[in-house]
XYZ file of C-alpha atoms in Angstrom:
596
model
C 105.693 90.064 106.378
C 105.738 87.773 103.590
C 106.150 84.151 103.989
C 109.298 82.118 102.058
C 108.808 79.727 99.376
C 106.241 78.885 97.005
C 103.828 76.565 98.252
C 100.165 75.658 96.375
C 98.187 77.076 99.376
C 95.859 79.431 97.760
C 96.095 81.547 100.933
C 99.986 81.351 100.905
C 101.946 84.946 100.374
C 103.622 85.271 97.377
C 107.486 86.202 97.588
C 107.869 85.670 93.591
C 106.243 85.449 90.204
C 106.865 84.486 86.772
C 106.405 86.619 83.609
C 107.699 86.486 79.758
C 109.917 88.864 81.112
C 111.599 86.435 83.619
C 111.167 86.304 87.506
C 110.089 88.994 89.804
C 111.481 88.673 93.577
C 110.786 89.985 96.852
C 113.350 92.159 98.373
C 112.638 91.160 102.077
C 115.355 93.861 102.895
C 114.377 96.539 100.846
C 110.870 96.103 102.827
C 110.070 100.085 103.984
C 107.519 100.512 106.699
C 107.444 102.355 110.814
C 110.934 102.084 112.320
C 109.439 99.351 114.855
C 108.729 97.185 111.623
C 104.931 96.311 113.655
C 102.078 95.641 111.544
C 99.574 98.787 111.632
C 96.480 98.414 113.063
C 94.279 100.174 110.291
C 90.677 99.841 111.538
C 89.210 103.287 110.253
C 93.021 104.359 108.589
C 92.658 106.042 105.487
C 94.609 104.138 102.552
C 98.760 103.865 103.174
C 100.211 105.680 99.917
C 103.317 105.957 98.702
C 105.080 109.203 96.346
C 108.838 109.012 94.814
C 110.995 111.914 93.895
C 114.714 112.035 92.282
C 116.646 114.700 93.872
C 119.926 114.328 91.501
C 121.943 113.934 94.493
C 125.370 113.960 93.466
C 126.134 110.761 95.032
C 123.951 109.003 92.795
C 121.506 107.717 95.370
C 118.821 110.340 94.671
C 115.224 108.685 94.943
C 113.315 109.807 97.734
C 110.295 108.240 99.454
C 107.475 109.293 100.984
C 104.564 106.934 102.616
C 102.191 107.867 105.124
C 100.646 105.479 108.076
C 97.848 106.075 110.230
C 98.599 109.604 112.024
C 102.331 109.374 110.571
C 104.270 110.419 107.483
C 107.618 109.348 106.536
C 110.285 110.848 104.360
C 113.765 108.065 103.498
C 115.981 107.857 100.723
C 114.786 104.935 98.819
C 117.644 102.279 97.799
C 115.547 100.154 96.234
C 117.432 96.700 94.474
C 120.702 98.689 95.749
C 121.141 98.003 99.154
C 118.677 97.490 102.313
C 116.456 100.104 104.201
C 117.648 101.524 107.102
C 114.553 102.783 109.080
C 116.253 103.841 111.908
C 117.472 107.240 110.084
C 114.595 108.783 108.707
C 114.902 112.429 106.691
C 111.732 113.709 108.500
C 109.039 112.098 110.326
C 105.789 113.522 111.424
C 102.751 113.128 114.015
C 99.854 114.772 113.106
C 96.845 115.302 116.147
C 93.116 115.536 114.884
C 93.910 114.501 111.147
C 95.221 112.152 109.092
C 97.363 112.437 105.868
C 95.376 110.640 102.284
C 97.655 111.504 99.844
C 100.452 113.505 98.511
C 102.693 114.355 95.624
C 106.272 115.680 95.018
C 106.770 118.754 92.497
C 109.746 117.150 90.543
C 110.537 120.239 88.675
C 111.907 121.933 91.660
C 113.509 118.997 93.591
C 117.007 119.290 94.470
C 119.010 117.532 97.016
C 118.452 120.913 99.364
C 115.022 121.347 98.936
C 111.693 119.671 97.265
C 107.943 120.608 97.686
C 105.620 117.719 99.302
C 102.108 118.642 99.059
C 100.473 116.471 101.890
C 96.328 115.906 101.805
C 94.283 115.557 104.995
C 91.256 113.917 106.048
C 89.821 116.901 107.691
C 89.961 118.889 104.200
C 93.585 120.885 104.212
C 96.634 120.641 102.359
C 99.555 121.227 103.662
C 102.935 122.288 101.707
C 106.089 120.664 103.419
C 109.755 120.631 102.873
C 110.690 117.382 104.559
C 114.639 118.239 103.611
C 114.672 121.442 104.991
C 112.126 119.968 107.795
C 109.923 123.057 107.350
C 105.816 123.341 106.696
C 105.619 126.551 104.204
C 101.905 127.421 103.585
C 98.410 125.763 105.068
C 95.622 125.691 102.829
C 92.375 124.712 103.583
C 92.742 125.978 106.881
C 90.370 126.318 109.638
C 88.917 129.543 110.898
C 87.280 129.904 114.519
C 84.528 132.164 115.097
C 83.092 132.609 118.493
C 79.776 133.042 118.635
C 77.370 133.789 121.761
C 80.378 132.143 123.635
C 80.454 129.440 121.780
C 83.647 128.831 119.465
C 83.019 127.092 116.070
C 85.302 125.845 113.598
C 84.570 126.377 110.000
C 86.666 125.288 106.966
C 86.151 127.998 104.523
C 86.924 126.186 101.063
C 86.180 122.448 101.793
C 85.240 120.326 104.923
C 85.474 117.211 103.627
C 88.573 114.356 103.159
C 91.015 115.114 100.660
C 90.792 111.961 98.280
C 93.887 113.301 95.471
C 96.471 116.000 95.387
C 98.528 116.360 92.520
C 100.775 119.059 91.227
C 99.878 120.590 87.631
C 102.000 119.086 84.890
C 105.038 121.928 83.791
C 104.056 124.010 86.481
C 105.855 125.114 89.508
C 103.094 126.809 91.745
C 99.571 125.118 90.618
C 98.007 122.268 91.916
C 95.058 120.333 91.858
C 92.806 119.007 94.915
C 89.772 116.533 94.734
C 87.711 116.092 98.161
C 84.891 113.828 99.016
C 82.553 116.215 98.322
C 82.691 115.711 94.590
C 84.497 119.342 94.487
C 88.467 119.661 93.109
C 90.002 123.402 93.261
C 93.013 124.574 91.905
C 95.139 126.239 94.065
C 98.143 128.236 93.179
C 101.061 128.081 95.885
C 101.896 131.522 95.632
C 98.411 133.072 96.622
C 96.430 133.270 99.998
C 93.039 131.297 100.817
C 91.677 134.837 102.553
C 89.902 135.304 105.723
C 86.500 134.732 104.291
C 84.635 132.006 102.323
C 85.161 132.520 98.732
C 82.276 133.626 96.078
C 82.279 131.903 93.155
C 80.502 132.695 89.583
C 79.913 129.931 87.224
C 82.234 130.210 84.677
C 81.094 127.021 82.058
C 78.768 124.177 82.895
C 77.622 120.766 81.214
C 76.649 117.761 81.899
C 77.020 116.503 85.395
C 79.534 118.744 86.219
C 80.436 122.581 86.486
C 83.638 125.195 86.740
C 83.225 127.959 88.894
C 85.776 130.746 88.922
C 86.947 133.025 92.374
C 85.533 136.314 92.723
C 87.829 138.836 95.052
C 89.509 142.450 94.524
C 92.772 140.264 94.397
C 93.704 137.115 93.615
C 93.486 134.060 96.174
C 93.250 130.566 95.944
C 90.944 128.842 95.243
C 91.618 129.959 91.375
C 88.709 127.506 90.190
C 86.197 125.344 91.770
C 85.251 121.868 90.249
C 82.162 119.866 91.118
C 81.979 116.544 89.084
C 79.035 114.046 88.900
C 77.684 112.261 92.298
C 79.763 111.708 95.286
C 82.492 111.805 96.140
C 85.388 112.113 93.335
C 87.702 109.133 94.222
C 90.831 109.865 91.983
C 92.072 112.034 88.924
C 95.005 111.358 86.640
C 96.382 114.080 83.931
C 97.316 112.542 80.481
C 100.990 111.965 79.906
C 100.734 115.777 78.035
C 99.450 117.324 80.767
C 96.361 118.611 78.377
C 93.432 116.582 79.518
C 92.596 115.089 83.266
C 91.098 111.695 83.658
C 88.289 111.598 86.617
C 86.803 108.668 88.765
C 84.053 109.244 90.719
C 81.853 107.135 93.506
C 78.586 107.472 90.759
C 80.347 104.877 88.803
C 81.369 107.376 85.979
C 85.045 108.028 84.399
C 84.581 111.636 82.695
C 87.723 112.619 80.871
C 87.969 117.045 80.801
C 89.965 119.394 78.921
C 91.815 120.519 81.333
C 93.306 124.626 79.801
C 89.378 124.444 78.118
C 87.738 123.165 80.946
C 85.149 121.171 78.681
C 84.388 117.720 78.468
C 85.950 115.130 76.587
C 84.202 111.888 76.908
C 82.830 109.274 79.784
C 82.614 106.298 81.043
C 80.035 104.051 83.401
C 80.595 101.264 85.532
C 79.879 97.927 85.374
C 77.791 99.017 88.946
C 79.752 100.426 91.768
C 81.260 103.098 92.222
C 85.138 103.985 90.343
C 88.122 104.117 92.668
C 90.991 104.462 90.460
C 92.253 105.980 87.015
C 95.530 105.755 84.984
C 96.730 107.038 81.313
C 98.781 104.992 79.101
C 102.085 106.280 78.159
C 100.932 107.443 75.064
C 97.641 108.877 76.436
C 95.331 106.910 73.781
C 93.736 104.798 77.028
C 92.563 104.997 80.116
C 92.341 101.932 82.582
C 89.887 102.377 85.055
C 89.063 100.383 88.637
C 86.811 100.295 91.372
C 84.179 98.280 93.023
C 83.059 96.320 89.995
C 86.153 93.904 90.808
C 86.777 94.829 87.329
C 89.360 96.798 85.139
C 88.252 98.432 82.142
C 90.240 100.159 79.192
C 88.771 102.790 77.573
C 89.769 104.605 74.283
C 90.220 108.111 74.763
C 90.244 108.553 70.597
C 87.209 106.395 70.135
C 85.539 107.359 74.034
C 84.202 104.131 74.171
C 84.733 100.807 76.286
C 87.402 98.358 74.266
C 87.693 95.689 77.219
C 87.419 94.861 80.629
C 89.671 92.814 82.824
C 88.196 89.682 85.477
C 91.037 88.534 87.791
C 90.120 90.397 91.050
C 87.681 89.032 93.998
C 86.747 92.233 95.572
C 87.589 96.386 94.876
C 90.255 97.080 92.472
C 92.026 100.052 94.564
C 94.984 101.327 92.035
C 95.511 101.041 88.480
C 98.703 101.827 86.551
C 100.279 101.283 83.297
C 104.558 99.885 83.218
C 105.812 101.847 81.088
C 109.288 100.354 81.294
C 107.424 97.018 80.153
C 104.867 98.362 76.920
C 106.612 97.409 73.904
C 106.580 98.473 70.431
C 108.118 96.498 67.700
C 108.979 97.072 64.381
C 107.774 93.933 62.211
C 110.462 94.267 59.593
C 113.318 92.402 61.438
C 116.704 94.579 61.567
C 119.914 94.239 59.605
C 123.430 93.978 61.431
C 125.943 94.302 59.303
C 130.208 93.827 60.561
C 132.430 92.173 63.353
C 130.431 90.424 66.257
C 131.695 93.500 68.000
C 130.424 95.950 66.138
C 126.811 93.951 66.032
C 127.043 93.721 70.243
C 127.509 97.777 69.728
C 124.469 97.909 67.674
C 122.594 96.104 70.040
C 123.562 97.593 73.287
C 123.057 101.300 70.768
C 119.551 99.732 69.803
C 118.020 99.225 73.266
C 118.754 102.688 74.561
C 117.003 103.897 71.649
C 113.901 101.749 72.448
C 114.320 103.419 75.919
C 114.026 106.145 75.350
C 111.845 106.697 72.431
C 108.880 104.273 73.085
C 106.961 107.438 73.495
C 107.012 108.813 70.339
C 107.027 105.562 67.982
C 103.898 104.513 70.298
C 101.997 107.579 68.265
C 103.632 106.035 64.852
C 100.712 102.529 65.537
C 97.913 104.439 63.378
C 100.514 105.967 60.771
C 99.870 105.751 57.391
C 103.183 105.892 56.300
C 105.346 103.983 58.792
C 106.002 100.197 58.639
C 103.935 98.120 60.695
C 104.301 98.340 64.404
C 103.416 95.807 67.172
C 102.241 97.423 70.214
C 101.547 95.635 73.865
C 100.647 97.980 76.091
C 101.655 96.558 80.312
C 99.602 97.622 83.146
C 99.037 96.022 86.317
C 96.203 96.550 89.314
C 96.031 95.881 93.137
C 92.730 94.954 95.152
C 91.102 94.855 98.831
C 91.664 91.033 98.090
C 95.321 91.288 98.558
C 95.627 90.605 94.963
C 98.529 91.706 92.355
C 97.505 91.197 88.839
C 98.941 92.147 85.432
C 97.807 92.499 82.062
C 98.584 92.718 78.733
C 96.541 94.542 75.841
C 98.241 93.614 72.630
C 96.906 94.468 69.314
C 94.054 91.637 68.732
C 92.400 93.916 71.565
C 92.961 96.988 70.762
C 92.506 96.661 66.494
C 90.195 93.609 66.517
C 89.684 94.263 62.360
C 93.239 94.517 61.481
C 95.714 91.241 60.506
C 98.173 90.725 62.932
C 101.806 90.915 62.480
C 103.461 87.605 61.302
C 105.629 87.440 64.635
C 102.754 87.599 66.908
C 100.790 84.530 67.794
C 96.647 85.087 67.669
C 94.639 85.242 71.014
C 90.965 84.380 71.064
C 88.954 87.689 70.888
C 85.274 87.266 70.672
C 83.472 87.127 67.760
C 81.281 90.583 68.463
C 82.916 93.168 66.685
C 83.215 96.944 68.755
C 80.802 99.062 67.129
C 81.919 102.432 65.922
C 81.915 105.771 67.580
C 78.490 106.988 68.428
C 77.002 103.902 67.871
C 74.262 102.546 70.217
C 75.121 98.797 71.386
C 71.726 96.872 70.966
C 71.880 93.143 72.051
C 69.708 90.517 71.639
C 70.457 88.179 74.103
C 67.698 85.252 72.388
C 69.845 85.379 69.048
C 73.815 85.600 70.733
C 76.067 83.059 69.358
C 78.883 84.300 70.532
C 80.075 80.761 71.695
C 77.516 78.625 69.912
C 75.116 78.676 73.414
C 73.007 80.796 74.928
C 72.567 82.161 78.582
C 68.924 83.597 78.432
C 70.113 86.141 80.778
C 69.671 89.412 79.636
C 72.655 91.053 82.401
C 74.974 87.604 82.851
C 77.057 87.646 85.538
C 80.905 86.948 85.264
C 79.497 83.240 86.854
C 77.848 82.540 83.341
C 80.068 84.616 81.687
C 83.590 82.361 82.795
C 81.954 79.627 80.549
C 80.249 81.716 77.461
C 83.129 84.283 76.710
C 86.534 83.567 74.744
C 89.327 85.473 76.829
C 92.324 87.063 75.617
C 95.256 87.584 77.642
C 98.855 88.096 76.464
C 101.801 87.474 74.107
C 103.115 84.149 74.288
C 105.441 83.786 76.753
C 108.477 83.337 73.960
C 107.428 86.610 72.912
C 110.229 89.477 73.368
C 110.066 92.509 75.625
C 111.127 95.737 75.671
C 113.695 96.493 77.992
C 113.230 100.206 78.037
C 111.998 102.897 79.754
C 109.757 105.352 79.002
C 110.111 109.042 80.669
C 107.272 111.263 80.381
C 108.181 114.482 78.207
C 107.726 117.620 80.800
C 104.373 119.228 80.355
C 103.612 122.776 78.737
C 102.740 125.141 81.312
C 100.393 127.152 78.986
C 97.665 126.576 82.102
C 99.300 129.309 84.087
C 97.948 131.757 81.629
C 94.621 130.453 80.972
C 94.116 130.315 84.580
C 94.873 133.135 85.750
C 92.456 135.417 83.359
C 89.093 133.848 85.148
C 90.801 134.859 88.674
C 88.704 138.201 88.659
C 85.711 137.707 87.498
C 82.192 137.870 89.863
C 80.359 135.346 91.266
C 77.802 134.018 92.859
C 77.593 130.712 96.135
C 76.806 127.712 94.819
C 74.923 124.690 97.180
C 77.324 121.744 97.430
C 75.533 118.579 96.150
C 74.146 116.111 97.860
C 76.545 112.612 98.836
C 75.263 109.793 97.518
C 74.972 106.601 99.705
C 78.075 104.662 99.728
C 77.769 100.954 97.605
C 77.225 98.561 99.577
C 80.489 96.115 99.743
C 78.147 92.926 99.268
C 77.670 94.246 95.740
C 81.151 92.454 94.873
C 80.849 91.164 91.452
C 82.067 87.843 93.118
C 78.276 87.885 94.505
C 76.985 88.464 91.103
C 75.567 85.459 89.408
C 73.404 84.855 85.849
C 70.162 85.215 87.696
C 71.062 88.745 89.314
C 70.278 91.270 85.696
C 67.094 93.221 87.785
C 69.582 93.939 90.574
C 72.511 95.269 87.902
C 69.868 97.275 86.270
C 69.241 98.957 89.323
C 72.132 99.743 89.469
C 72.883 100.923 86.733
C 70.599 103.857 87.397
C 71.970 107.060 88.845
C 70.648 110.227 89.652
C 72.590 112.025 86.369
C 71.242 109.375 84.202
C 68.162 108.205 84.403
C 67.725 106.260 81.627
C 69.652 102.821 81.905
C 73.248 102.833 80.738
C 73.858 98.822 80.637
C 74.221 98.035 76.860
C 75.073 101.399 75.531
C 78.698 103.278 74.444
C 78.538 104.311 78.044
C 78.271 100.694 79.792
C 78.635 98.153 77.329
C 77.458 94.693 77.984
C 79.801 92.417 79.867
C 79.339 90.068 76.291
C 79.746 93.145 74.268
C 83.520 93.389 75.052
C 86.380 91.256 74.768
C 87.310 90.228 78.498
C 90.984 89.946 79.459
C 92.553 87.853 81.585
C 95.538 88.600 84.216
C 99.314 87.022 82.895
C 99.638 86.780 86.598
C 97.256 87.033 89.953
C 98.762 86.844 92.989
C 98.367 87.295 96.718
C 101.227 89.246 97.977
C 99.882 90.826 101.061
C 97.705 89.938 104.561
C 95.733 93.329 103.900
C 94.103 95.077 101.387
C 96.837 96.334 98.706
C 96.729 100.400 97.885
C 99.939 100.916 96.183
C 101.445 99.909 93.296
C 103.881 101.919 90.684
C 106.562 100.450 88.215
C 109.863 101.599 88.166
C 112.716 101.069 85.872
C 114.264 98.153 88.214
C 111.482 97.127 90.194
C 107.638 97.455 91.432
C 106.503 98.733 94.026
C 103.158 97.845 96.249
C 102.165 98.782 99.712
C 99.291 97.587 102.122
C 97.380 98.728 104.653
C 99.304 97.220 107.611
C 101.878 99.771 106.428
C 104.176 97.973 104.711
C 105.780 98.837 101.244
C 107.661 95.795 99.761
C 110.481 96.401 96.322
C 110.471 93.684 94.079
C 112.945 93.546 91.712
C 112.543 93.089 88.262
C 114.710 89.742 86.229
C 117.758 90.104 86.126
C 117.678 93.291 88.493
C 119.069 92.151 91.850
C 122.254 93.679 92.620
C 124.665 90.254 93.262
C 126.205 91.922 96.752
C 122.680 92.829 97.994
C-alpha cells in the first residue's frame, strides 16, 4: 500500500516519521485489511472503522480486532509490533445484504477469551449485538417491522430510520448503551430489554437549548430507555469523559455541546469555525475537548473554562478523527529527583520511577491547578487524520493552555500571541482597525487562514531535546451509578414528538483551503444557524481565528492514497486506517520486536 523510502515528493506515502520521541515505522506486515489484500472500491462506502478489545487470553496474545469494509466485518487477533497478520484465519467474518456496518464498540468489562459483546451499527438504522467468538448474533435492535397494507407490504423502522453515525457502550456498565443516528436523535438502549412491537411514546422529560430528553412510556420497560435529539442535523460523533460523567457531542450544525450525562443537562458548547463538526475526543484527564470537522481545523476547548483556548491549521480538507495519546502526555515534576546509592540501586530507581509515571499520569494530571503541590509541567499529545490523507500531531504544552503563568525553568518558551483569552463569560469584542497583534494590520474583519499564515505567531511543541513520558495511561473503570438514574424515568407517560428537520449538508468547496482574507461576508453567513440567529463569529462561542493562539502540527504527513478515518494510540504503536480498507501498525521508537 505504502510506498518505501523517503523521498521529497509532496505526493509520496509516508512509511516513517520523526518525533522528540524518536522514529515511528511502518509495519508493512502487520498491515490488516480483506484476506485478498485488494484495495476497496469505496464510492458511496460508509467510513472503514476500526474497535480493539483485550480478552486476557492466557497465552498472552489477547488484543482483538475488529474493522469493517464495505458490506463486510472482520474479527482477528491483533499482533501488532509482535509478529505479522495472518488474514487467511479470520475469528468471524460477515456479509451483510441491504446494509452496511458504520461503527461499533466492544464491552471490555465482559470480554473473555470465550466470549465478548460487539455492538455493530448499520446504515439502515439497527444495531446489532454479536459474539464474533462464539460466532453468534444475540439481540436486533432497531429492527424492522412489515405491515401489509391494501396488499401492499411496507417496511417501517419503529425507533429510527436513519444511519447509525456512533455506538458506544456506557462507561461501568454491562447492559447500557448509547446510539447517535443521522437524524440528530441518540437513545439509550439497555441490552437486557425488548424494542416492542409498536413505535414507542415518548414524554419530554427536560428540555433546553437546542436540544431535548424524552423518556419511554409503556406498562413495562423496553428500550428505547431515553430519546435524545441534539441541535441541527445530523449528530456526527459523541465521546464520554474519561469518568464516564459527562458526554461530549459533535453535530453537522457546527456545534460541540458537552451534557451531563446521569443529569441529563447541559454543560457548555462550542461553534465552528463554519462547517459542520465530525469528530470529538476527551483528554485523559477530561479538562479538554479536541474537536474536528469540516473547518480543516482542530480546536481545544476547556471543559472548566467552556471556552475556545486554540485551534490547530495543518489539515487541507475535513479533519475526520480526533484523539488524544495518552501513552505520550507527560507530566513533569520541575524539582529534579534525588538518587541516592550503587549505580544499581539508581538503575532500580529508575526502571521503579517510570512504572510509576505509567501508571499514575492520571491522577498527578489533576495535581496542574493544585495549590499545594510543586510545580508540574504538563504537555498534553493528541493527533488527527483528514480526507486529505493527512496524519498530524500536536502538542499543547503549558504556554497554551496557562498563557498568564511563568513557565517552568526546564521548558523552553513558544511564541503565543500577544491577545490574552478573556475570562469566563466574557464577550470577545475585536477591533480589527486597532489589532497589533503582529505590528500590521489585515483590514479584514473575518481573515482567512491565507492572511492569517503571515499575521499570527504559532505555537507548536516542546523542543525536540525535551523528555517524554514513557508511560501509559489506563482509564480508571467508570461508576455505573447511570443504571439507577436511568431506570426511574422508564415509566413515566408521554407524548410523539416530530423529528426535526435535516439541514442541508456543507458544501465540500467550503474547505478552509478555499478561504481567503477577502471571504468575511461568506464566513458570516455561515456562521448563522437556525438555533442561533444572532452571529457567533467573535464571541465565547466562536472566537475569532486572531482571538486564539493557533497551533501548529510537530508532524503532517501523507500516509495513505484515500481519505484517513482511523486513528487510536496504543501503548506500542498507532494505529490508522483508510478508506480503501486498509489498517496499517506503526510502531512506536524503540518498539519493533528485533525477530519481526
Amino acid at each position: 500500500m505504502a510506498a518505501e523510502g523517503g523521498g521529497k515528493e509532496m505526493n509520496e506515502i509516508k512509511t516513517q516519521f520523526t518525533t522528540r520521541e524518536g522514529v515511528y515505522k511502518l509495519l508493512t506486515h502487520s498491515e490488516y485489511s480483506r484476506p485478498n489484500r485488494v484495495p476497496f472500491n469505496s464510492q458511496g462506502s460508509n467510513p472503514v472503522k476500526v474497535s480493539f478489545v483485550n480478552v486476557n487470553d492466557q497465552s498472552g496474545n489477547g488484543d482483538r480486532i475488529c474493522f469493517n469494509v464495505g458490506r463486510e466485518l472482520y474479527f482477528y487477533i491483533y499482533k501488532g509490533v509482535r509478529k505479522a497478520a495472518d488474514l487467511s484465519k479470520p475469528i468471524d467474518k460477515r456479509i451483510y445484504k441491504g446494509t452496511q456496518p458504520t461503527c461499533h464498540d466492544f464491552n471490555h468489562l465482559t470480554a473473555t477469551a470465550e466470549s465478548v459483546s460487539l455492538l455493530v451499527g448499520f446504515s439502515a438504522g439497527q444495531v446489532q449485538l454479536i459474539d464474533p467468538i462464539k460466532k453468534e448474533t444475540s439481540k436486533l435492535f432497531n429492527e424492522e417491522v412489515s405491515l401489509k397494507d391494501t396488499g401492499w407490504n411496507n417496511i417501517y423502522r419503529l425507533i429510527d430510520k436513519s444511519r447509525v453515525t456512533c455506538v458506544k457502550w456506557v462507561p461501568g456498565s454491562e447492559s447500557l448503551f448509547l446510539v447517535s443516528h443521522a437524524s440528530g436523535n441518540m437513545y439509550l438502549y439497555n441490552v437486557e430489554h425488548t424494542c416492542g412491537t409498536t413505535a414507542p411514546h415518548y414524554q419530554l422529560l427536560k428540555q433546553g437549548e437546542n436540544y431535548s430528553v424524552h423518556t419511554c412510556k409503556s406498562k413495562s420497560t423496553r428500550n428505547p430507555l431515553l430519546k435524545w435529539t441534539v441541535g441541527e442535523g445530523a449528530l456526527n460523533e459523541f465521546a464520554f469523559s474519561p469518568d464516564g460523567k459527562f458526554l461530549a457531542c459533535v453535530s453537522q450544525d457546527g456545534f460541540l455541546r458537552v451534557f451531563n450525562f446521569d443529569a441529563v443537562e447541559l454543560h457548555g458548547t462550542m461553534k465552528s469555525y463554519f462547517g459542520g463538526l465530525l469528530c470529538v475526543c476527551w483528554s485523559p484527564d477530561g479538562k479538554y475537548i479536541v474537536a474536528g470537522g469540516e473547518d480543516d481545523l482542530v480546536t481545544v476547548w476547556s471543559f472548566l473554562d467552556c471556552r475556545v483556548i486554540a485551534r490547530g491549521h495543518g489539515h487541507k480538507s475535513w479533519v475526520s478523527v480526533v484523539a488524544f495519546d495518552h501513552y505520550t502526555t507527560s507530566v513533569e515534576e520541575s524539582d529534579p529527583m534525588e538518587f541516592s546509592g550503587s549505580d544499581e540501586d539508581f538503575q532500580d530507581q529508575m526502571i521503579h520511577f517510570g512504572r510509576d509515571r505509567a501508571n499514575s499520569t492520571q491522577s498527578r494530571l489533576s495535581k496542574r491547578n493544585s495549590t499545594d503541590s510543586r510545580p508540574v509541567s504538563v504537555t498534553y499529545r493528541f493527533g488527527s487524520v483528514g480526507q486529505d490523507t493527512q496524519l498530524c500531531l500536536w502538542d499543547l504544552t503549558e504556554d497554551i493552555l496557562f498563557p498568564h503563568l511563568p513557565l517552568s525553568r526546564t521548558r523552553t518558551h513558544t511564541n503565543v500571541m500577544n491577545a490574552t483569552s478573556p475570562p469566563a463569560g466574557a464577550t470577545i469584542i475585536t477591533n480589527t482597525s486597532s489589532n497589533t497583534t503582529n505590528g500590521n494590520n489585515s483590514g479584514a474583519n473575518t481573515p482567512g487562514i491565507n492572511s492569517i499564515a503571515t499575521t499570527l505567531p504559532r505555537s507548536n511543541s516542546l523542543p525536540h531535546s525535551a523528555a517524554s513520558s514513557g508511560g501509559g495511561i489506563s482509564s480508571g473503570i467508570m461508576d455505573s451509578a447511570i443504571a439507577t438514574g436511568v431506570s426511574k424515568f422508564a415509566t413515566l407517560s408521554l407524548h410523539d414528538r416530530k423529528e426535526r428537520h435535516h439541514e442541508k449538508d456543507h458544501k465540500r468547496n467550503h474547505s478552509m483551503g478555499h478561504i481567503s482574507s477577502k471571504s468575511s461576508d461568506k464566513l458570516n453567513l455561515l456562521t448563522k444557524t437556525k438555533t442561533d440567529p444572532a452571529k457567533t463569529l467573535g464571541t465565547l462561542l466562536c472566537p475569532r481565528m486572531e482571538d486564539v493562539p493557533l497551533l501548529e502540527p510537530l508532524i503532517c504527513k501523507k500516509i495513505a492514497h484515500e481519505r484517513l478515518t482511523v486513528l487510536i494510540f496504543l501503548e506500542d504503536c498507532l494505529v490508522t486506517a483508510c478508506q480503501e480498507g486498509f489498517i496499517c501498525t506503526w510502531a512506536r521508537p524503540g518498539k519493533v520486536v528485533s525477530s519481526f
